Amino acid sequence: MLQILMTGFEPFGGSPMNPSALLTEALVQEGLPGAVLHAAILPVIGGLGTTGARSNLAGHIQRIRPEVVICLGESNRSTHIAFERVAINLRDDRIADNAGVQCRDLPVVEGGPDAYFSSLPVREMRDACEGEGVPALLSTSAGSFLCNEVMYGLLHGMARGEFPTVVRGGFIHVPQLPEQAAQRGGPSMRLAHMLLGLRPSLLALVAPLG
Ligand code: PCA
């Protein structure tokens, strides 16, 4: 059976919740035909330290040895579920991470390539999501905060043979929840609606690999 590691992030930026964590847990609890799903919640901490998101993710990959890694994160400005195509070698943070650190114009990996493309079938996954009537798009920027850093770190590790079991990896941004929008404004989507779109996206990913 195909082993899929799904990750979400802990809350950050003053909000008490993060839809990416709730979605990861809900999807893994529900299960998926043809695959075994594993959930992990990553800290919103940048850099290479042992408490950071990147080493946390690497630890989960080494333990679970998945074929597929799908990372989810919240974008509180997004109206759509955004299937990220590209991760860039840049850390330039709008806000401080949960360790209180805010980076300016730093690379994710010193001397690394400028960018990596997602190896998830993002178009098929977006189409499957949209097919359920859930707003979805292909995005060409995962930003320059933790989500981009984790996506870049994952694809860099795959490119360098550090995660030999992983054949597909990438990132999906999800909107904030209505409860969060009620506090701070901006667009939102209900958790049930996001689940409605993400389930067929995962099936679209699994079908050709099964
Ligand atoms: N979203 C942030 C980091 C954690 C999360 O859920 C981002 O878009 O970078």
Coordinates of N, CA and C and ligand atoms in Angstrom, one line a residue:
M1 N 0.9 -1.2 0.0 CA 0.0 0.0 0.0 C 0.9 1.2 0.0
L2 N 0.4 2.2 -0.7 CA 1.1 3.5 -0.8 C 1.1 4.2 0.5
Q3 N 2.2 4.6 1.0 CA 2.3 5.4 2.3 C 2.4 6.8 2.0
I4 N 1.5 7.6 2.5 CA 1.4 9.0 2.3 C 1.5 9.8 3.6
L5 N 2.5 10.6 3.7 CA 2.7 11.5 4.9 C 2.0 12.8 4.6
M6 N 1.0 13.2 5.4 CA 0.4 14.5 5.3 C 0.8 15.3 6.5
T7 N 1.2 16.6 6.2 CA 1.5 17.5 7.3 C 0.7 18.7 7.3
G8 N 0.4 19.2 8.5 CA -0.2 20.6 8.7 C 0.8 21.3 9.7
F9 N 0.4 22.6 9.9 CA 1.2 23.4 10.8 C 0.4 23.7 12.1
E10 N 1.2 24.0 13.2 CA 0.6 24.4 14.4 C 0.1 25.9 14.2
P11 N -0.8 26.4 15.1 CA -1.2 27.8 14.9 C -0.1 28.8 15.0
F12 N -0.2 29.9 14.3 CA 0.8 30.9 14.3 C 0.1 32.3 14.1
G13 N 0.9 33.3 14.3 CA 0.4 34.7 14.0 C -0.7 35.2 14.8
G14 N -0.8 34.6 16.1 CA -1.8 35.1 17.0 C -3.2 34.4 16.9
S15 N -3.3 33.5 15.9 CA -4.6 32.7 15.9 C -4.5 31.5 16.7
P16 N -5.6 31.1 17.4 CA -5.5 29.9 18.2 C -5.7 28.6 17.4
M17 N -5.9 28.7 16.1 CA -6.1 27.4 15.3 C -5.4 27.6 13.9
N18 N -5.2 26.4 13.3 CA -4.6 26.4 12.0 C -5.4 25.3 11.2
P19 N -6.1 25.7 10.1 CA -6.9 24.8 9.4 C -6.1 23.6 8.8
S20 N -4.8 23.9 8.5 CA -4.0 22.9 7.9 C -3.8 21.7 8.8
A21 N -3.7 22.0 10.1 CA -3.6 20.9 11.1 C -4.9 20.1 11.2
L22 N -6.0 20.9 11.3 CA -7.3 20.2 11.4 C -7.7 19.4 10.2
L23 N -7.3 19.9 9.0 CA -7.5 19.1 7.7 C -6.7 17.8 7.7
T24 N -5.4 18.0 8.1 CA -4.5 16.8 8.1 C -5.1 15.7 9.0
E25 N -5.5 16.1 10.2 CA -6.0 15.1 11.1 C -7.3 14.5 10.6
A26 N -8.2 15.3 10.0 CA -9.5 14.8 9.5 C -9.3 13.9 8.3
L27 N -8.4 14.2 7.4 CA -8.1 13.4 6.2 C -7.5 12.0 6.6
V28 N -6.6 12.1 7.6 CA -5.9 10.8 8.0 C -6.9 10.0 8.8
Q29 N -7.8 10.6 9.6 CA -8.8 9.8 10.3 C -9.8 9.1 9.4
E30 N -10.2 9.8 8.3 CA -11.1 9.3 7.3 C -10.5 8.1 6.5
G31 N -9.2 8.3 6.2 CA -8.5 7.3 5.4 C -8.8 7.5 3.9
L32 N -8.1 6.7 3.1 CA -8.2 6.9 1.6 C -8.0 5.5 1.0
P33 N -8.9 5.1 0.1 CA -8.7 3.8 -0.5 C -7.4 3.7 -1.3
G34 N -6.7 2.6 -1.1 CA -5.5 2.4 -1.9 C -4.2 3.0 -1.2
A35 N -4.4 3.6 0.0 CA -3.2 4.3 0.6 C -3.3 4.2 2.1
V36 N -2.2 4.3 2.8 CA -2.2 4.5 4.2 C -1.7 5.9 4.5
L37 N -2.5 6.7 5.1 CA -2.2 8.1 5.4 C -1.6 8.3 6.8
H38 N -0.6 9.1 6.9 CA 0.0 9.4 8.2 C 0.0 10.9 8.4
A39 N -0.3 11.3 9.7 CA -0.4 12.8 9.9 C 0.8 13.2 10.8
A40 N 1.3 14.4 10.5 CA 2.2 15.1 11.4 C 2.0 16.6 11.4
I41 N 2.1 17.2 12.6 CA 1.9 18.6 12.7 C 3.3 19.3 13.0
L42 N 3.6 20.2 12.1 CA 4.9 20.8 12.1 C 4.9 22.1 12.9
P43 N 6.0 22.4 13.6 CA 6.1 23.7 14.3 C 6.3 24.8 13.3
V44 N 5.8 26.0 13.6 CA 6.0 27.2 12.8 C 7.3 27.8 13.2
I45 N 8.4 27.1 13.0 CA 9.8 27.6 13.4 C 10.7 27.3 12.2
G46 N 11.3 28.4 11.8 CA 12.2 28.3 10.6 C 13.6 27.9 11.0
G47 N 14.4 27.7 9.9 CA 15.9 27.4 10.1 C 16.1 25.9 10.3
L48 N 17.4 25.7 10.5 CA 17.9 24.3 10.5 C 18.0 23.6 11.9
G49 N 17.6 24.4 13.0 CA 17.7 23.8 14.3 C 16.8 22.6 14.5
T50 N 17.1 21.8 15.6 CA 16.3 20.6 15.8 C 14.9 20.8 16.1
T51 N 14.5 22.1 16.6 CA 13.1 22.4 16.9 C 12.4 22.9 15.7
G52 N 13.1 23.1 14.6 CA 12.5 23.7 13.4 C 11.6 22.8 12.6
A53 N 10.8 23.4 11.7 CA 9.9 22.6 10.8 C 10.6 21.6 9.9
R54 N 11.8 22.1 9.4 CA 12.5 21.2 8.4 C 13.0 20.0 9.0
S55 N 13.7 20.1 10.2 CA 14.2 18.9 10.8 C 13.1 18.0 11.4
N56 N 12.0 18.6 11.8 CA 10.8 17.9 12.2 C 10.3 17.0 11.1
L57 N 10.1 17.6 9.9 CA 9.6 16.9 8.7 C 10.6 15.8 8.4
A58 N 11.9 16.1 8.3 CA 12.9 15.1 8.0 C 12.8 13.9 8.9
G59 N 12.5 14.1 10.2 CA 12.4 13.0 11.2 C 11.2 12.2 10.9
H60 N 10.1 12.8 10.5 CA 8.9 12.0 10.2 C 9.1 11.2 8.9
I61 N 9.8 11.8 7.9 CA 10.0 11.0 6.7 C 10.9 9.8 7.0
Q62 N 11.9 10.0 7.8 CA 12.8 8.9 8.1 C 12.1 7.8 8.8
R63 N 11.2 8.2 9.7 CA 10.5 7.2 10.5 C 9.4 6.4 9.7
I64 N 8.6 7.2 8.9 CA 7.5 6.6 8.2 C 7.9 6.0 6.8
R65 N 8.9 6.6 6.2 CA 9.4 6.2 4.9 C 8.3 6.2 3.8
P66 N 7.6 7.3 3.7 CA 6.5 7.4 2.7 C 6.9 7.5 1.3
E67 N 6.0 7.2 0.4 CA 6.3 7.4 -1.1 C 5.9 8.8 -1.5
V68 N 4.9 9.4 -0.7 CA 4.4 10.7 -1.1 C 4.3 11.6 0.2
V69 N 4.7 12.8 0.0 CA 4.6 13.8 1.1 C 3.8 15.0 0.7
I70 N 2.7 15.3 1.3 CA 1.9 16.4 1.0 C 1.8 17.3 2.2
C71 N 2.4 18.5 2.1 CA 2.3 19.5 3.2 C 1.2 20.5 3.0
L72 N 0.5 20.7 4.1 CA -0.6 21.7 4.0 C -0.2 22.9 4.9
G73 N -0.7 24.1 4.5 CA -0.4 25.3 5.3 C -1.6 26.3 5.1
E74 N -1.7 27.2 6.0 CA -2.8 28.2 6.0 C -2.3 29.5 5.2
S75 N -3.1 30.0 4.4 CA -2.9 31.3 3.8 C -4.1 32.2 4.1
N76 N -3.9 33.1 5.0 CA -5.1 33.9 5.4 C -5.6 34.9 4.4
R77 N -4.8 35.0 3.3 CA -5.3 35.9 2.3 C -5.9 35.2 1.1
S78 N -5.9 33.8 1.2 CA -6.4 33.0 0.0 C -7.9 32.8 0.0
T79 N -8.5 32.9 -1.2 CA -9.9 32.7 -1.3 C -10.1 31.2 -1.8
H80 N -9.0 30.6 -2.3 CA -9.1 29.3 -3.0 C -8.1 28.3 -2.2
I81 N -8.4 27.0 -2.5 CA -7.3 26.0 -2.2 C -6.3 26.2 -3.2
A82 N -5.0 26.4 -2.8 CA -4.0 26.7 -3.8 C -2.9 25.6 -3.9
F83 N -2.9 25.0 -5.0 CA -1.9 23.9 -5.3 C -0.6 24.6 -5.7
E84 N 0.4 24.5 -4.9 CA 1.6 25.3 -5.1 C 2.5 24.6 -6.2
R85 N 2.9 25.3 -7.2 CA 3.8 24.7 -8.2 C 5.3 24.9 -7.9
V86 N 5.6 26.0 -7.2 CA 7.1 26.4 -7.1 C 7.4 26.7 -5.6
A87 N 8.6 26.3 -5.2 CA 9.2 26.7 -4.0 C 10.5 27.5 -4.3
I88 N 10.7 28.6 -3.7 CA 11.9 29.4 -4.0 C 12.9 29.4 -2.8
N89 N 14.2 29.7 -3.2 CA 15.2 29.7 -2.2 C 15.3 31.0 -1.4
L90 N 14.3 31.4 -0.7 CA 14.2 32.7 -0.1 C 13.4 32.6 1.2
R91 N 14.0 33.1 2.3 CA 13.3 33.3 3.5 C 13.2 34.8 3.8
D92 N 12.0 35.4 3.7 CA 11.8 36.8 3.9 C 10.4 36.9 4.5
D93 N 10.4 37.0 5.9 CA 9.2 36.8 6.6 C 8.4 38.1 6.9
R94 N 7.1 38.0 6.7 CA 6.2 39.1 6.9 C 6.0 39.3 8.4
I95 N 6.0 38.2 9.2 CA 5.9 38.2 10.6 C 6.9 37.3 11.2
A96 N 7.1 37.3 12.6 CA 8.0 36.4 13.3 C 7.4 35.0 13.3
D97 N 8.3 34.0 13.3 CA 7.8 32.6 13.5 C 7.5 32.4 15.0
N98 N 7.1 31.2 15.4 CA 6.7 30.9 16.7 C 7.9 30.9 17.7
A99 N 9.1 31.1 17.2 CA 10.3 31.2 18.1 C 10.6 32.7 18.2
G100 N 9.9 33.6 17.6 CA 10.1 35.0 17.6 C 11.1 35.5 16.6
V101 N 11.5 34.7 15.7 CA 12.5 35.0 14.7 C 11.9 35.5 13.4
Q102 N 12.3 36.6 12.8 CA 11.8 37.1 11.5 C 13.0 37.2 10.6
C103 N 13.0 36.5 9.5 CA 14.2 36.5 8.5 C 14.0 37.6 7.5
R104 N 15.1 38.1 7.0 CA 15.1 39.1 5.9 C 16.1 38.6 4.9
D105 N 15.6 38.4 3.7 CA 16.5 38.1 2.5 C 17.5 37.0 2.7
L106 N 17.1 35.9 3.4 CA 18.1 34.8 3.6 C 17.7 33.7 2.6
P107 N 18.7 32.8 2.2 CA 18.3 31.6 1.5 C 17.7 30.6 2.4
V108 N 16.9 29.7 1.8 CA 16.5 28.5 2.6 C 17.7 27.6 2.7
V109 N 18.4 27.4 1.6 CA 19.6 26.6 1.6 C 20.7 27.4 0.9
E110 N 21.8 27.7 1.7 CA 22.9 28.4 1.2 C 23.5 27.7 -0.1
G111 N 23.5 28.4 -1.2 CA 24.1 27.8 -2.5 C 23.1 26.9 -3.2
G112 N 21.9 26.7 -2.7 CA 20.9 25.9 -3.3 C 20.4 26.5 -4.6
P113 N 19.7 25.7 -5.4 CA 19.1 26.2 -6.7 C 18.0 27.3 -6.3
D114 N 17.8 28.2 -7.3 CA 16.8 29.2 -7.0 C 15.4 28.7 -6.7
A115 N 15.0 27.6 -7.3 CA 13.6 27.1 -7.1 C 13.5 25.6 -7.5
Y116 N 12.5 25.1 -6.9 CA 12.1 23.7 -7.3 C 10.6 23.7 -7.7
F117 N 10.3 22.8 -8.6 CA 8.9 22.6 -8.9 C 8.3 21.4 -8.1
S118 N 7.0 21.6 -7.7 CA 6.3 20.5 -7.0 C 6.4 19.2 -7.9
S119 N 6.5 18.1 -7.3 CA 6.3 16.8 -8.1 C 5.0 16.2 -7.8
L120 N 4.1 16.9 -7.3 CA 2.7 16.4 -7.2 C 2.0 16.7 -8.5
P121 N 1.0 15.9 -8.9 CA 0.3 16.2 -10.2 C -0.7 17.3 -9.9
V122 N -0.2 18.5 -9.8 CA -1.0 19.7 -9.3 C -2.2 20.0 -10.1
R123 N -2.1 19.9 -11.4 CA -3.2 20.2 -12.3 C -4.3 19.2 -12.1
E124 N -4.0 18.0 -12.1 CA -5.1 16.9 -11.9 C -5.7 17.1 -10.5
M125 N -4.9 17.4 -9.5 CA -5.4 17.6 -8.2 C -6.3 18.8 -8.1
R126 N -5.9 19.9 -8.7 CA -6.7 21.1 -8.7 C -8.0 20.9 -9.4
D127 N -8.0 20.2 -10.6 CA -9.2 19.9 -11.4 C -10.2 19.0 -10.5
A128 N -9.6 18.1 -9.8 CA -10.5 17.2 -9.0 C -11.2 18.0 -7.9
C129 N -10.5 18.9 -7.3 CA -11.0 19.8 -6.3 C -12.1 20.7 -6.8
E130 N -11.8 21.3 -8.0 CA -12.8 22.2 -8.6 C -14.0 21.4 -9.1
G131 N -13.8 20.2 -9.5 CA -14.9 19.3 -9.9 C -15.9 19.1 -8.8
E132 N -15.6 19.3 -7.6 CA -16.6 19.2 -6.5 C -17.2 20.6 -6.2
G133 N -16.8 21.6 -7.0 CA -17.4 22.9 -6.8 C -16.6 23.7 -5.7
V134 N -15.4 23.3 -5.4 CA -14.6 23.9 -4.4 C -13.6 24.8 -5.1
P135 N -13.6 26.1 -4.8 CA -12.6 27.0 -5.4 C -11.2 26.6 -5.3
A136 N -10.5 26.4 -6.4 CA -9.1 25.9 -6.4 C -8.3 26.5 -7.5
L137 N -7.0 26.7 -7.2 CA -6.2 27.2 -8.3 C -4.7 26.7 -8.2
L138 N -4.0 26.9 -9.3 CA -2.6 26.6 -9.4 C -1.9 27.9 -9.0
S139 N -1.0 27.8 -8.0 CA -0.3 29.0 -7.5 C 1.2 28.9 -7.9
T140 N 1.7 30.0 -8.3 CA 3.2 30.0 -8.6 C 4.0 30.7 -7.5
S141 N 3.5 30.9 -6.4 CA 4.3 31.3 -5.3 C 3.7 30.9 -3.9
A142 N 4.5 30.1 -3.2 CA 4.1 29.7 -1.8 C 4.5 30.7 -0.8
G143 N 4.9 31.9 -1.3 CA 5.3 33.0 -0.4 C 6.8 32.8 0.0
S144 N 7.2 33.4 1.1 CA 8.6 33.3 1.5 C 8.7 33.1 3.0
F145 N 7.7 32.5 3.6 CA 7.6 32.2 5.0 C 7.8 30.7 5.2
L146 N 7.3 30.2 6.3 CA 7.5 28.8 6.6 C 7.0 27.8 5.6
C147 N 5.9 28.1 5.0 CA 5.3 27.1 4.0 C 6.3 26.9 2.8
N148 N 6.8 28.1 2.3 CA 7.7 28.0 1.2 C 9.0 27.3 1.7
E149 N 9.4 27.6 2.9 CA 10.7 27.0 3.4 C 10.6 25.5 3.5
V150 N 9.4 25.0 4.0 CA 9.2 23.6 4.2 C 9.1 22.9 2.8
M151 N 8.4 23.5 1.9 CA 8.3 23.0 0.5 C 9.7 22.9 -0.1
Y152 N 10.4 24.0 0.0 CA 11.8 24.0 -0.6 C 12.6 22.9 0.0
G153 N 12.6 22.8 1.4 CA 13.4 21.9 2.1 C 13.1 20.4 1.7
L154 N 11.8 20.2 1.5 CA 11.3 18.8 1.1 C 11.9 18.5 -0.3
L155 N 11.7 19.4 -1.3 CA 12.1 19.2 -2.6 C 13.6 19.1 -2.8
H156 N 14.3 19.9 -2.0 CA 15.8 19.9 -2.0 C 16.3 18.6 -1.5
G157 N 15.7 18.1 -0.3 CA 16.1 16.8 0.2 C 15.8 15.7 -0.8
M158 N 14.7 15.7 -1.5 CA 14.4 14.7 -2.5 C 15.4 14.8 -3.6
A159 N 15.7 16.0 -4.1 CA 16.7 16.1 -5.2 C 18.1 15.6 -4.8
R160 N 18.4 15.7 -3.5 CA 19.7 15.3 -3.1 C 19.8 13.9 -2.6
G161 N 18.7 13.1 -2.7 CA 18.6 11.7 -2.3 C 18.6 11.5 -0.9
E162 N 18.2 12.6 -0.1 CA 18.1 12.4 1.4 C 16.8 11.6 1.8
F163 N 15.8 11.6 0.9 CA 14.6 11.0 1.2 C 14.3 9.9 0.2
P164 N 15.1 8.8 0.1 CA 15.0 7.9 -1.0 C 13.7 7.2 -1.3
T165 N 12.8 7.2 -0.2 CA 11.5 6.5 -0.5 C 10.5 7.5 -1.2
V166 N 10.8 8.8 -1.1 CA 9.8 9.8 -1.5 C 9.9 10.0 -3.0
V167 N 8.8 9.7 -3.8 CA 8.8 9.9 -5.2 C 8.0 11.1 -5.6
R168 N 7.1 11.6 -4.7 CA 6.2 12.8 -5.0 C 6.1 13.6 -3.8
G169 N 6.3 14.9 -3.9 CA 6.2 15.8 -2.8 C 5.7 17.2 -3.2
G170 N 5.0 17.9 -2.4 CA 4.6 19.2 -2.7 C 3.8 19.8 -1.6
F171 N 3.2 21.0 -1.9 CA 2.5 21.8 -0.9 C 1.2 22.3 -1.4
I172 N 0.2 22.4 -0.4 CA -1.1 23.0 -0.7 C -1.4 24.0 0.3
H173 N -1.7 25.2 -0.1 CA -2.2 26.3 0.8 C -3.7 26.2 0.9
V174 N -4.2 26.4 2.1 CA -5.7 26.4 2.3 C -6.1 27.8 3.0
P175 N -7.3 28.2 2.7 CA -7.8 29.5 3.3 C -7.9 29.4 4.8
Q176 N -8.1 30.5 5.4 CA -8.4 30.5 6.9 C -9.9 30.0 7.1
L177 N -10.2 29.7 8.3 CA -11.6 29.3 8.7 C -12.4 30.5 8.9
P178 N -13.8 30.4 8.8 CA -14.7 31.5 9.1 C -14.5 32.0 10.5
E179 N -14.2 31.1 11.5 CA -13.9 31.6 12.9 C -12.7 32.6 12.9
Q180 N -11.7 32.3 12.1 CA -10.5 33.1 12.1 C -10.8 34.5 11.4
A181 N -11.6 34.4 10.3 CA -11.9 35.6 9.5 C -12.8 36.5 10.4
A182 N -13.6 35.9 11.3 CA -14.5 36.7 12.1 C -13.6 37.6 13.1
Q183 N -12.4 37.1 13.4 CA -11.5 37.8 14.3 C -10.7 38.8 13.6
R184 N -10.2 38.5 12.4 CA -9.2 39.4 11.8 C -9.5 39.8 10.4
G185 N -10.7 39.4 9.9 CA -11.1 39.8 8.6 C -10.5 38.9 7.5
G186 N -10.8 39.2 6.3 CA -10.2 38.4 5.1 C -11.1 37.3 4.7
P187 N -10.7 36.6 3.6 CA -11.5 35.5 3.0 C -11.4 34.3 3.9
S188 N -12.4 33.4 3.7 CA -12.3 32.1 4.5 C -13.1 31.0 3.8
M189 N -12.9 29.8 4.3 CA -13.7 28.7 3.7 C -14.0 27.7 4.9
R190 N -15.1 27.1 4.9 CA -15.4 26.1 5.9 C -14.6 24.9 5.8
L191 N -14.3 24.3 7.0 CA -13.5 23.1 7.0 C -14.1 22.0 6.1
A192 N -15.4 21.8 6.3 CA -16.1 20.7 5.5 C -16.0 20.9 4.0
H193 N -16.0 22.2 3.6 CA -15.9 22.5 2.1 C -14.5 22.2 1.7
M194 N -13.5 22.5 2.5 CA -12.1 22.2 2.1 C -11.9 20.7 2.0
L195 N -12.5 19.9 3.0 CA -12.4 18.5 2.9 C -13.1 17.9 1.7
L196 N -14.2 18.5 1.3 CA -14.9 18.1 0.1 C -14.0 18.2 -1.1
G197 N -13.2 19.2 -1.2 CA -12.3 19.4 -2.3 C -11.0 18.6 -2.2
L198 N -10.5 18.4 -1.0 CA -9.2 17.8 -0.9 C -9.3 16.2 -1.1
R199 N -10.4 15.6 -0.7 CA -10.5 14.2 -0.8 C -10.4 13.7 -2.3
P200 N -11.1 14.3 -3.2 CA -10.9 13.9 -4.6 C -9.5 14.2 -5.2
S201 N -8.9 15.3 -4.6 CA -7.6 15.6 -5.0 C -6.6 14.5 -4.7
L202 N -6.8 14.0 -3.5 CA -5.9 12.9 -3.0 C -6.1 11.7 -3.9
L203 N -7.4 11.4 -4.2 CA -7.7 10.3 -5.1 C -7.1 10.4 -6.4
A204 N -7.1 11.7 -7.0 CA -6.5 11.9 -8.3 C -5.0 11.7 -8.2
L205 N -4.4 11.9 -7.1 CA -2.9 11.7 -6.9 C -2.6 10.2 -6.8
V206 N -3.5 9.5 -6.0 CA -3.2 8.1 -5.7 C -3.5 7.2 -7.0
A207 N -4.5 7.5 -7.7 CA -5.0 6.6 -8.8 C -3.8 6.2 -9.7
P208 N -3.0 7.1 -10.3 CA -1.9 6.6 -11.2 C -0.8 5.9 -10.5
L209 N -0.7 6.1 -9.2 CA 0.5 5.5 -8.5 C 0.1 4.1 -8.0
G210 N -1.2 3.8 -7.9 CA -1.6 2.6 -7.2 C -1.4 1.3 -8.1
Ligands
PCA1 N1 1.1 29.1 6.9 C1 2.3 29.9 6.9 C2 3.3 29.1 7.8 C3 2.4 28.1 8.6 C4 1.1 28.1 7.9 O1 0.2 27.4 8.1 C5 2.9 30.2 5.5 O2 2.0 30.4 4.6 O3 4.1 30.3 5.3

